mmCIF file with all atom_site columns, C-alpha atoms in Angstrom:
data_model
loop_
_atom_site.group_PDB
_atom_site.id
_atom_site.type_symbol
_atom_site.label_atom_id
_atom_site.label_alt_id
_atom_site.label_comp_id
_atom_site.label_asym_id
_atom_site.label_entity_id
_atom_site.label_seq_id
_atom_site.pdbx_PDB_ins_code
_atom_site.Cartn_x
_atom_site.Cartn_y
_atom_site.Cartn_z
_atom_site.occupancy
_atom_site.B_iso_or_equiv
_atom_site.pdbx_formal_charge
_atom_site.auth_seq_id
_atom_site.auth_comp_id
_atom_site.auth_asym_id
_atom_site.auth_atom_id
_atom_site.pdbx_PDB_model_num
ATOM 1   C CA . UNK A 1 1   ? 0.000   0.000   0.000  1.00 43.00 ? 655 UNK A CA 1
ATOM 2   C CA . UNK A 1 2   ? 1.327   3.473   -0.912 1.00 43.00 ? 656 UNK A CA 1
ATOM 3   C CA . UNK A 1 3   ? 2.250   5.774   1.931  1.00 57.00 ? 657 UNK A CA 1
ATOM 4   C CA . UNK A 1 4   ? 1.149   8.820   -0.078 1.00 58.00 ? 658 UNK A CA 1
ATOM 5   C CA . UNK A 1 5   ? -2.496  7.936   -0.718 1.00 82.00 ? 659 UNK A CA 1
ATOM 6   C CA . UNK A 1 6   ? -4.897  6.955   2.104  1.00 85.00 ? 660 UNK A CA 1
ATOM 7   C CA . UNK A 1 7   ? -7.336  5.523   -0.456 1.00 83.00 ? 661 UNK A CA 1
ATOM 8   C CA . UNK A 1 8   ? -4.659  3.127   -1.662 1.00 84.00 ? 662 UNK A CA 1
ATOM 9   C CA . UNK A 1 9   ? -3.901  2.179   1.923  1.00 84.00 ? 663 UNK A CA 1
ATOM 10  C CA . UNK A 1 10  ? -7.505  1.085   2.284  1.00 84.00 ? 664 UNK A CA 1
ATOM 11  C CA . UNK A 1 11  ? -7.507  -0.438  -1.199 1.00 84.00 ? 665 UNK A CA 1
ATOM 12  C CA . UNK A 1 12  ? -10.428 1.605   -2.534 1.00 85.00 ? 666 UNK A CA 1
ATOM 13  C CA . UNK A 1 13  ? -10.748 4.066   -5.456 1.00 86.00 ? 667 UNK A CA 1
ATOM 14  C CA . UNK A 1 14  ? -11.192 7.761   -4.732 1.00 81.00 ? 668 UNK A CA 1
ATOM 15  C CA . UNK A 1 15  ? -14.723 7.848   -6.145 1.00 81.00 ? 669 UNK A CA 1
ATOM 16  C CA . UNK A 1 16  ? -15.983 5.080   -3.862 1.00 80.00 ? 670 UNK A CA 1
ATOM 17  C CA . UNK A 1 17  ? -19.042 5.762   -1.716 1.00 82.00 ? 671 UNK A CA 1
ATOM 18  C CA . UNK A 1 18  ? -18.644 6.440   1.963  1.00 79.00 ? 672 UNK A CA 1
ATOM 19  C CA . UNK A 1 19  ? -20.574 3.295   2.891  1.00 84.00 ? 673 UNK A CA 1
ATOM 20  C CA . UNK A 1 20  ? -18.097 1.213   0.911  1.00 86.00 ? 674 UNK A CA 1
ATOM 21  C CA . UNK A 1 21  ? -15.210 2.936   2.679  1.00 85.00 ? 675 UNK A CA 1
ATOM 22  C CA . UNK A 1 22  ? -16.693 2.007   6.032  1.00 86.00 ? 676 UNK A CA 1
ATOM 23  C CA . UNK A 1 23  ? -17.261 -1.587  4.931  1.00 89.00 ? 677 UNK A CA 1
ATOM 24  C CA . UNK A 1 24  ? -13.663 -1.899  3.766  1.00 88.00 ? 678 UNK A CA 1
ATOM 25  C CA . UNK A 1 25  ? -12.347 -0.371  6.992  1.00 89.00 ? 679 UNK A CA 1
ATOM 26  C CA . UNK A 1 26  ? -14.367 -2.755  9.142  1.00 90.00 ? 680 UNK A CA 1
ATOM 27  C CA . UNK A 1 27  ? -13.265 -5.726  7.072  1.00 89.00 ? 681 UNK A CA 1
ATOM 28  C CA . UNK A 1 28  ? -9.610  -4.738  7.335  1.00 89.00 ? 682 UNK A CA 1
ATOM 29  C CA . UNK A 1 29  ? -9.886  -4.219  11.083 1.00 89.00 ? 683 UNK A CA 1
ATOM 30  C CA . UNK A 1 30  ? -11.207 -7.750  11.436 1.00 89.00 ? 684 UNK A CA 1
ATOM 31  C CA . UNK A 1 31  ? -8.624  -9.167  9.068  1.00 88.00 ? 685 UNK A CA 1
ATOM 32  C CA . UNK A 1 32  ? -5.656  -7.601  10.884 1.00 88.00 ? 686 UNK A CA 1
ATOM 33  C CA . UNK A 1 33  ? -7.111  -7.719  14.403 1.00 84.00 ? 687 UNK A CA 1
ATOM 34  C CA . UNK A 1 34  ? -3.849  -9.130  15.799 1.00 83.00 ? 688 UNK A CA 1
ATOM 35  C CA . UNK A 1 35  ? -1.505  -6.662  14.069 1.00 87.00 ? 689 UNK A CA 1
ATOM 36  C CA . UNK A 1 36  ? -1.399  -3.432  16.094 1.00 87.00 ? 690 UNK A CA 1
ATOM 37  C CA . UNK A 1 37  ? 0.821   -1.611  13.597 1.00 89.00 ? 691 UNK A CA 1
ATOM 38  C CA . UNK A 1 38  ? -1.386  -2.485  10.655 1.00 87.00 ? 692 UNK A CA 1
ATOM 39  C CA . UNK A 1 39  ? -4.511  -1.490  12.594 1.00 90.00 ? 693 UNK A CA 1
ATOM 40  C CA . UNK A 1 40  ? -2.987  1.883   13.370 1.00 89.00 ? 694 UNK A CA 1
ATOM 41  C CA . UNK A 1 41  ? -2.233  2.424   9.676  1.00 89.00 ? 695 UNK A CA 1
ATOM 42  C CA . UNK A 1 42  ? -5.791  1.481   8.711  1.00 87.00 ? 696 UNK A CA 1
ATOM 43  C CA . UNK A 1 43  ? -7.284  3.909   11.232 1.00 90.00 ? 697 UNK A CA 1
ATOM 44  C CA . UNK A 1 44  ? -4.956  6.679   10.099 1.00 88.00 ? 698 UNK A CA 1
ATOM 45  C CA . UNK A 1 45  ? -5.882  6.088   6.461  1.00 87.00 ? 699 UNK A CA 1
ATOM 46  C CA . UNK A 1 46  ? -9.564  6.064   7.318  1.00 88.00 ? 700 UNK A CA 1
ATOM 47  C CA . UNK A 1 47  ? -9.233  9.360   9.234  1.00 90.00 ? 701 UNK A CA 1
ATOM 48  C CA . UNK A 1 48  ? -7.368  10.887  6.293  1.00 88.00 ? 702 UNK A CA 1
ATOM 49  C CA . UNK A 1 49  ? -10.086 9.762   3.865  1.00 86.00 ? 703 UNK A CA 1
ATOM 50  C CA . UNK A 1 50  ? -12.734 11.168  6.171  1.00 86.00 ? 704 UNK A CA 1
ATOM 51  C CA . UNK A 1 51  ? -11.014 14.542  6.372  1.00 88.00 ? 705 UNK A CA 1
ATOM 52  C CA . UNK A 1 52  ? -10.621 14.559  2.584  1.00 84.00 ? 706 UNK A CA 1
ATOM 53  C CA . UNK A 1 53  ? -14.312 13.847  2.137  1.00 83.00 ? 707 UNK A CA 1
ATOM 54  C CA . UNK A 1 54  ? -15.243 16.676  4.512  1.00 84.00 ? 708 UNK A CA 1
ATOM 55  C CA . UNK A 1 55  ? -12.977 19.039  2.597  1.00 84.00 ? 709 UNK A CA 1
ATOM 56  C CA . UNK A 1 56  ? -14.586 18.056  -0.691 1.00 81.00 ? 710 UNK A CA 1
ATOM 57  C CA . UNK A 1 57  ? -17.991 18.568  0.890  1.00 80.00 ? 711 UNK A CA 1
ATOM 58  C CA . UNK A 1 58  ? -17.077 22.085  1.984  1.00 82.00 ? 712 UNK A CA 1
ATOM 59  C CA . UNK A 1 59  ? -15.992 22.805  -1.580 1.00 80.00 ? 713 UNK A CA 1
ATOM 60  C CA . UNK A 1 60  ? -19.351 21.521  -2.795 1.00 75.00 ? 714 UNK A CA 1
ATOM 61  C CA . UNK A 1 61  ? -17.864 18.662  -4.791 1.00 71.00 ? 715 UNK A CA 1
ATOM 62  C CA . UNK A 1 62  ? -19.523 15.764  -2.982 1.00 67.00 ? 716 UNK A CA 1
ATOM 63  C CA . UNK A 1 63  ? -22.387 15.189  -0.644 1.00 60.00 ? 717 UNK A CA 1
ATOM 64  C CA . UNK A 1 64  ? -21.467 13.820  2.747  1.00 54.00 ? 718 UNK A CA 1
ATOM 65  C CA . UNK A 1 65  ? -24.004 11.478  4.376  1.00 55.00 ? 719 UNK A CA 1
ATOM 66  C CA . UNK A 1 66  ? -26.180 13.021  7.074  1.00 55.00 ? 720 UNK A CA 1
ATOM 67  C CA . UNK A 1 67  ? -24.689 10.748  9.735  1.00 53.00 ? 721 UNK A CA 1
ATOM 68  C CA . UNK A 1 68  ? -21.274 12.263  9.045  1.00 51.00 ? 722 UNK A CA 1
ATOM 69  C CA . UNK A 1 69  ? -22.432 15.878  8.884  1.00 48.00 ? 723 UNK A CA 1
ATOM 70  C CA . UNK A 1 70  ? -24.713 15.580  11.880 1.00 48.00 ? 724 UNK A CA 1
ATOM 71  C CA . UNK A 1 71  ? -23.618 12.622  13.988 1.00 48.00 ? 725 UNK A CA 1
ATOM 72  C CA . UNK A 1 72  ? -25.649 13.899  16.944 1.00 46.00 ? 726 UNK A CA 1
ATOM 73  C CA . UNK A 1 73  ? -28.799 12.975  15.045 1.00 49.00 ? 727 UNK A CA 1
ATOM 74  C CA . UNK A 1 74  ? -27.884 9.336   15.454 1.00 45.00 ? 728 UNK A CA 1
ATOM 75  C CA . UNK A 1 75  ? -28.059 9.599   19.210 1.00 49.00 ? 729 UNK A CA 1
ATOM 76  C CA . UNK A 1 76  ? -31.266 7.934   20.223 1.00 55.00 ? 730 UNK A CA 1
ATOM 77  C CA . UNK A 1 77  ? -33.587 9.969   22.343 1.00 53.00 ? 731 UNK A CA 1
ATOM 78  C CA . UNK A 1 78  ? -33.956 8.583   25.842 1.00 59.00 ? 732 UNK A CA 1
ATOM 79  C CA . UNK A 1 79  ? -37.080 6.488   26.142 1.00 60.00 ? 733 UNK A CA 1
ATOM 80  C CA . UNK A 1 80  ? -40.038 8.276   27.596 1.00 60.00 ? 734 UNK A CA 1
ATOM 81  C CA . UNK A 1 81  ? -40.771 7.286   31.094 1.00 59.00 ? 735 UNK A CA 1
ATOM 82  C CA . UNK A 1 82  ? -43.921 5.284   31.164 1.00 56.00 ? 736 UNK A CA 1
ATOM 83  C CA . UNK A 1 83  ? -46.387 6.327   33.825 1.00 54.00 ? 737 UNK A CA 1
ATOM 84  C CA . UNK A 1 84  ? -46.164 4.339   36.987 1.00 52.00 ? 738 UNK A CA 1
ATOM 85  C CA . UNK A 1 85  ? -48.530 1.399   36.872 1.00 52.00 ? 739 UNK A CA 1
ATOM 86  C CA . UNK A 1 86  ? -51.584 1.766   38.999 1.00 55.00 ? 740 UNK A CA 1
ATOM 87  C CA . UNK A 1 87  ? -51.688 -0.116  42.197 1.00 53.00 ? 741 UNK A CA 1
ATOM 88  C CA . UNK A 1 88  ? -53.389 -3.410  41.577 1.00 60.00 ? 742 UNK A CA 1
ATOM 89  C CA . UNK A 1 89  ? -55.344 -5.350  44.100 1.00 59.00 ? 743 UNK A CA 1
ATOM 90  C CA . UNK A 1 90  ? -53.694 -8.506  45.474 1.00 67.00 ? 744 UNK A CA 1
ATOM 91  C CA . UNK A 1 91  ? -53.941 -11.643 43.362 1.00 68.00 ? 745 UNK A CA 1
ATOM 92  C CA . UNK A 1 92  ? -55.957 -13.509 45.983 1.00 61.00 ? 746 UNK A CA 1
ATOM 93  C CA . UNK A 1 93  ? -58.516 -10.688 46.023 1.00 61.00 ? 747 UNK A CA 1
ATOM 94  C CA . UNK A 1 94  ? -58.787 -10.692 42.231 1.00 66.00 ? 748 UNK A CA 1
ATOM 95  C CA . UNK A 1 95  ? -59.465 -14.432 42.322 1.00 67.00 ? 749 UNK A CA 1
ATOM 96  C CA . UNK A 1 96  ? -62.509 -14.094 44.587 1.00 70.00 ? 750 UNK A CA 1
ATOM 97  C CA . UNK A 1 97  ? -63.946 -10.775 43.358 1.00 76.00 ? 751 UNK A CA 1
ATOM 98  C CA . UNK A 1 98  ? -66.443 -10.955 40.520 1.00 73.00 ? 752 UNK A CA 1
ATOM 99  C CA . UNK A 1 99  ? -67.738 -8.463  37.976 1.00 79.00 ? 753 UNK A CA 1
ATOM 100 C CA . UNK A 1 100 ? -71.447 -9.209  38.238 1.00 79.00 ? 754 UNK A CA 1
ATOM 101 C CA . UNK A 1 101 ? -74.096 -8.561  35.651 1.00 84.00 ? 755 UNK A CA 1
ATOM 102 C CA . UNK A 1 102 ? -77.129 -6.466  36.503 1.00 85.00 ? 756 UNK A CA 1
ATOM 103 C CA . UNK A 1 103 ? -79.165 -9.621  37.036 1.00 83.00 ? 757 UNK A CA 1
ATOM 104 C CA . UNK A 1 104 ? -76.545 -10.988 39.456 1.00 82.00 ? 758 UNK A CA 1
ATOM 105 C CA . UNK A 1 105 ? -76.987 -7.876  41.578 1.00 87.00 ? 759 UNK A CA 1
ATOM 106 C CA . UNK A 1 106 ? -80.685 -7.066  41.230 1.00 90.00 ? 760 UNK A CA 1
ATOM 107 C CA . UNK A 1 107 ? -82.260 -10.504 41.635 1.00 89.00 ? 761 UNK A CA 1
ATOM 108 C CA . UNK A 1 108 ? -80.624 -11.384 44.981 1.00 88.00 ? 762 UNK A CA 1
ATOM 109 C CA . UNK A 1 109 ? -81.057 -7.759  46.016 1.00 89.00 ? 763 UNK A CA 1
ATOM 110 C CA . UNK A 1 110 ? -84.808 -7.953  45.498 1.00 91.00 ? 764 UNK A CA 1
ATOM 111 C CA . UNK A 1 111 ? -85.037 -11.140 47.578 1.00 92.00 ? 765 UNK A CA 1
ATOM 112 C CA . UNK A 1 112 ? -82.965 -9.739  50.444 1.00 89.00 ? 766 UNK A CA 1
ATOM 113 C CA . UNK A 1 113 ? -84.841 -6.446  50.365 1.00 90.00 ? 767 UNK A CA 1
ATOM 114 C CA . UNK A 1 114 ? -88.099 -8.331  50.798 1.00 89.00 ? 768 UNK A CA 1
ATOM 115 C CA . UNK A 1 115 ? -86.682 -10.502 53.595 1.00 88.00 ? 769 UNK A CA 1
ATOM 116 C CA . UNK A 1 116 ? -85.316 -7.395  55.330 1.00 86.00 ? 770 UNK A CA 1
ATOM 117 C CA . UNK A 1 117 ? -88.730 -5.725  55.180 1.00 86.00 ? 771 UNK A CA 1
ATOM 118 C CA . UNK A 1 118 ? -90.359 -8.821  56.674 1.00 86.00 ? 772 UNK A CA 1
ATOM 119 C CA . UNK A 1 119 ? -87.717 -8.923  59.411 1.00 82.00 ? 773 UNK A CA 1
ATOM 120 C CA . UNK A 1 120 ? -88.155 -5.270  60.330 1.00 80.00 ? 774 UNK A CA 1
ATOM 121 C CA . UNK A 1 121 ? -91.932 -5.105  60.281 1.00 80.00 ? 775 UNK A CA 1
ATOM 122 C CA . UNK A 1 122 ? -92.792 -8.509  61.722 1.00 72.00 ? 776 UNK A CA 1
ATOM 123 C CA . UNK A 1 123 ? -94.713 -8.518  65.064 1.00 63.00 ? 777 UNK A CA 1
ATOM 124 C CA . UNK A 1 124 ? -92.409 -8.048  68.035 1.00 57.00 ? 778 UNK A CA 1
ATOM 125 C CA . UNK A 1 125 ? -91.660 -11.277 69.800 1.00 54.00 ? 779 UNK A CA 1
ATOM 126 C CA . UNK A 1 126 ? -92.163 -13.563 66.796 1.00 64.00 ? 780 UNK A CA 1
ATOM 127 C CA . UNK A 1 127 ? -88.567 -14.741 66.613 1.00 76.00 ? 781 UNK A CA 1
ATOM 128 C CA . UNK A 1 128 ? -89.666 -17.709 64.538 1.00 82.00 ? 782 UNK A CA 1
ATOM 129 C CA . UNK A 1 129 ? -90.244 -15.310 61.650 1.00 83.00 ? 783 UNK A CA 1
ATOM 130 C CA . UNK A 1 130 ? -86.655 -14.088 61.904 1.00 82.00 ? 784 UNK A CA 1
ATOM 131 C CA . UNK A 1 131 ? -85.341 -17.636 61.981 1.00 84.00 ? 785 UNK A CA 1
ATOM 132 C CA . UNK A 1 132 ? -87.400 -18.572 58.952 1.00 88.00 ? 786 UNK A CA 1
ATOM 133 C CA . UNK A 1 133 ? -86.227 -15.451 57.102 1.00 87.00 ? 787 UNK A CA 1
ATOM 134 C CA . UNK A 1 134 ? -82.599 -16.348 57.840 1.00 88.00 ? 788 UNK A CA 1
ATOM 135 C CA . UNK A 1 135 ? -83.108 -19.884 56.554 1.00 90.00 ? 789 UNK A CA 1
ATOM 136 C CA . UNK A 1 136 ? -84.619 -18.514 53.347 1.00 91.00 ? 790 UNK A CA 1
ATOM 137 C CA . UNK A 1 137 ? -81.780 -15.987 53.044 1.00 90.00 ? 791 UNK A CA 1
ATOM 138 C CA . UNK A 1 138 ? -79.167 -18.733 53.388 1.00 92.00 ? 792 UNK A CA 1
ATOM 139 C CA . UNK A 1 139 ? -80.913 -20.781 50.719 1.00 92.00 ? 793 UNK A CA 1
ATOM 140 C CA . UNK A 1 140 ? -81.049 -17.796 48.363 1.00 92.00 ? 794 UNK A CA 1
ATOM 141 C CA . UNK A 1 141 ? -77.337 -17.134 48.783 1.00 89.00 ? 795 UNK A CA 1
ATOM 142 C CA . UNK A 1 142 ? -76.365 -20.751 48.133 1.00 91.00 ? 796 UNK A CA 1
ATOM 143 C CA . UNK A 1 143 ? -78.655 -20.930 45.114 1.00 89.00 ? 797 UNK A CA 1
ATOM 144 C CA . UNK A 1 144 ? -77.412 -17.784 43.385 1.00 87.00 ? 798 UNK A CA 1
ATOM 145 C CA . UNK A 1 145 ? -73.706 -18.393 44.058 1.00 86.00 ? 799 UNK A CA 1
ATOM 146 C CA . UNK A 1 146 ? -73.961 -21.986 42.856 1.00 86.00 ? 800 UNK A CA 1
ATOM 147 C CA . UNK A 1 147 ? -75.944 -20.898 39.783 1.00 85.00 ? 801 UNK A CA 1
ATOM 148 C CA . UNK A 1 148 ? -73.304 -18.311 38.902 1.00 80.00 ? 802 UNK A CA 1
ATOM 149 C CA . UNK A 1 149 ? -70.150 -20.336 39.628 1.00 77.00 ? 803 UNK A CA 1
ATOM 150 C CA . UNK A 1 150 ? -71.319 -23.945 39.580 1.00 83.00 ? 804 UNK A CA 1
ATOM 151 C CA . UNK A 1 151 ? -69.423 -24.693 42.821 1.00 82.00 ? 805 UNK A CA 1
ATOM 152 C CA . UNK A 1 152 ? -71.844 -25.875 45.492 1.00 89.00 ? 806 UNK A CA 1
ATOM 153 C CA . UNK A 1 153 ? -69.232 -26.376 48.228 1.00 87.00 ? 807 UNK A CA 1
ATOM 154 C CA . UNK A 1 154 ? -67.845 -22.892 47.692 1.00 83.00 ? 808 UNK A CA 1
ATOM 155 C CA . UNK A 1 155 ? -71.382 -21.472 47.759 1.00 85.00 ? 809 UNK A CA 1
ATOM 156 C CA . UNK A 1 156 ? -72.105 -23.155 51.090 1.00 90.00 ? 810 UNK A CA 1
ATOM 157 C CA . UNK A 1 157 ? -68.790 -21.991 52.569 1.00 90.00 ? 811 UNK A CA 1
ATOM 158 C CA . UNK A 1 158 ? -69.271 -18.362 51.548 1.00 87.00 ? 812 UNK A CA 1
ATOM 159 C CA . UNK A 1 159 ? -72.880 -18.350 52.713 1.00 90.00 ? 813 UNK A CA 1
ATOM 160 C CA . UNK A 1 160 ? -72.196 -19.818 56.146 1.00 91.00 ? 814 UNK A CA 1
ATOM 161 C CA . UNK A 1 161 ? -69.244 -17.439 56.595 1.00 90.00 ? 815 UNK A CA 1
ATOM 162 C CA . UNK A 1 162 ? -71.475 -14.494 55.709 1.00 87.00 ? 816 UNK A CA 1
ATOM 163 C CA . UNK A 1 163 ? -74.193 -15.724 58.059 1.00 90.00 ? 817 UNK A CA 1
ATOM 164 C CA . UNK A 1 164 ? -71.832 -16.021 61.031 1.00 92.00 ? 818 UNK A CA 1
ATOM 165 C CA . UNK A 1 165 ? -70.035 -12.742 60.369 1.00 92.00 ? 819 UNK A CA 1
ATOM 166 C CA . UNK A 1 166 ? -73.313 -10.891 59.786 1.00 86.00 ? 820 UNK A CA 1
ATOM 167 C CA . UNK A 1 167 ? -74.907 -12.077 63.023 1.00 86.00 ? 821 UNK A CA 1
ATOM 168 C CA . UNK A 1 168 ? -71.784 -11.323 65.072 1.00 90.00 ? 822 UNK A CA 1
ATOM 169 C CA . UNK A 1 169 ? -71.202 -7.899  63.482 1.00 86.00 ? 823 UNK A CA 1
ATOM 170 C CA . UNK A 1 170 ? -74.872 -6.983  63.779 1.00 81.00 ? 824 UNK A CA 1
ATOM 171 C CA . UNK A 1 171 ? -74.917 -7.923  67.462 1.00 81.00 ? 825 UNK A CA 1
ATOM 172 C CA . UNK A 1 172 ? -71.750 -5.875  68.148 1.00 84.00 ? 826 UNK A CA 1
ATOM 173 C CA . UNK A 1 173 ? -72.993 -2.627  66.625 1.00 81.00 ? 827 UNK A CA 1
ATOM 174 C CA . UNK A 1 174 ? -76.694 -3.011  67.461 1.00 76.00 ? 828 UNK A CA 1
ATOM 175 C CA . UNK A 1 175 ? -76.343 -1.321  70.859 1.00 74.00 ? 829 UNK A CA 1
ATOM 176 C CA . UNK A 1 176 ? -74.930 1.767   69.154 1.00 80.00 ? 830 UNK A CA 1
ATOM 177 C CA . UNK A 1 177 ? -77.175 1.910   66.071 1.00 78.00 ? 831 UNK A CA 1
ATOM 178 C CA . UNK A 1 178 ? -80.557 0.965   67.533 1.00 74.00 ? 832 UNK A CA 1
ATOM 179 C CA . UNK A 1 179 ? -80.861 4.027   69.810 1.00 75.00 ? 833 UNK A CA 1
ATOM 180 C CA . UNK A 1 180 ? -80.124 6.249   66.809 1.00 74.00 ? 834 UNK A CA 1
ATOM 181 C CA . UNK A 1 181 ? -82.993 4.852   64.731 1.00 70.00 ? 835 UNK A CA 1
ATOM 182 C CA . UNK A 1 182 ? -85.365 3.869   67.504 1.00 64.00 ? 836 UNK A CA 1
ATOM 183 C CA . UNK A 1 183 ? -87.527 6.951   66.978 1.00 65.00 ? 837 UNK A CA 1
ATOM 184 C CA . UNK A 1 184 ? -87.917 6.186   63.268 1.00 70.00 ? 838 UNK A CA 1
ATOM 185 C CA . UNK A 1 185 ? -88.139 2.395   63.246 1.00 71.00 ? 839 UNK A CA 1
ATOM 186 C CA . UNK A 1 186 ? -88.511 0.358   66.420 1.00 72.00 ? 840 UNK A CA 1
ATOM 187 C CA . UNK A 1 187 ? -85.939 -2.414  66.118 1.00 73.00 ? 841 UNK A CA 1
ATOM 188 C CA . UNK A 1 188 ? -84.768 -5.179  68.383 1.00 79.00 ? 842 UNK A CA 1
ATOM 189 C CA . UNK A 1 189 ? -81.198 -6.422  68.419 1.00 78.00 ? 843 UNK A CA 1
ATOM 190 C CA . UNK A 1 190 ? -82.225 -9.622  66.623 1.00 80.00 ? 844 UNK A CA 1
ATOM 191 C CA . UNK A 1 191 ? -83.999 -7.671  63.896 1.00 81.00 ? 845 UNK A CA 1
ATOM 192 C CA . UNK A 1 192 ? -81.000 -5.435  63.333 1.00 80.00 ? 846 UNK A CA 1
ATOM 193 C CA . UNK A 1 193 ? -78.567 -8.377  63.227 1.00 83.00 ? 847 UNK A CA 1
ATOM 194 C CA . UNK A 1 194 ? -80.789 -10.127 60.709 1.00 86.00 ? 848 UNK A CA 1
ATOM 195 C CA . UNK A 1 195 ? -80.883 -7.101  58.398 1.00 86.00 ? 849 UNK A CA 1
ATOM 196 C CA . UNK A 1 196 ? -77.071 -6.724  58.611 1.00 88.00 ? 850 UNK A CA 1
ATOM 197 C CA . UNK A 1 197 ? -76.738 -10.412 57.753 1.00 90.00 ? 851 UNK A CA 1
ATOM 198 C CA . UNK A 1 198 ? -78.971 -10.025 54.706 1.00 88.00 ? 852 UNK A CA 1
ATOM 199 C CA . UNK A 1 199 ? -76.902 -7.079  53.475 1.00 91.00 ? 853 UNK A CA 1
ATOM 200 C CA . UNK A 1 200 ? -73.693 -9.088  53.851 1.00 89.00 ? 854 UNK A CA 1
ATOM 201 C CA . UNK A 1 201 ? -75.208 -12.125 52.138 1.00 90.00 ? 855 UNK A CA 1
ATOM 202 C CA . UNK A 1 202 ? -76.317 -9.924  49.243 1.00 89.00 ? 856 UNK A CA 1
ATOM 203 C CA . UNK A 1 203 ? -72.782 -8.549  48.840 1.00 89.00 ? 857 UNK A CA 1
ATOM 204 C CA . UNK A 1 204 ? -71.314 -12.058 48.944 1.00 88.00 ? 858 UNK A CA 1
ATOM 205 C CA . UNK A 1 205 ? -73.878 -13.404 46.483 1.00 87.00 ? 859 UNK A CA 1
ATOM 206 C CA . UNK A 1 206 ? -73.386 -10.553 44.025 1.00 85.00 ? 860 UNK A CA 1
ATOM 207 C CA . UNK A 1 207 ? -69.685 -9.762  44.144 1.00 83.00 ? 861 UNK A CA 1
ATOM 208 C CA . UNK A 1 208 ? -67.828 -12.923 45.175 1.00 76.00 ? 862 UNK A CA 1
ATOM 209 C CA . UNK A 1 209 ? -67.075 -15.940 43.048 1.00 69.00 ? 863 UNK A CA 1
#
């Protein structure tokens, strides 16, 4: 290779395209990867060709590729930060929560509304009516959950859990709530606990699976 002509050092003609010059340079760098002196000569020749091309471009004789004239345009813009994902509910909660249809909500709701009205307005002292209403409410819950999910054991488990929790919770808060509504609706503790149980059973029937 001549020491006077950087094009000859790279082994390319002077009218070669810049892409071809880069391809030749890369090929030579791979070919002589173990020869430090030869690599230095190749890089020096490439730099000399590059400077010559820029000079010719300034004189208007050739067109230099955009990536040579404006190398900063090749810098990729930093990726936009995606908005933080919304907090999702725990997986176990997603597995038991349902997205009910209107019928899944309204049909049990109508039954429990009727049972609640019977429980509130039944004659004082007729606890058998409350017990019967609870039995019917339990049956309604099991029926609708099993109809929706087709899992009878799960329906029984959810219903009995709702029954126990509703009666306990209703009994705990009855002493505080009953005096507040006593002037509007005369309620006993058993009546209030029954209504709370029906509300909980309706929620379980409609929104759990």
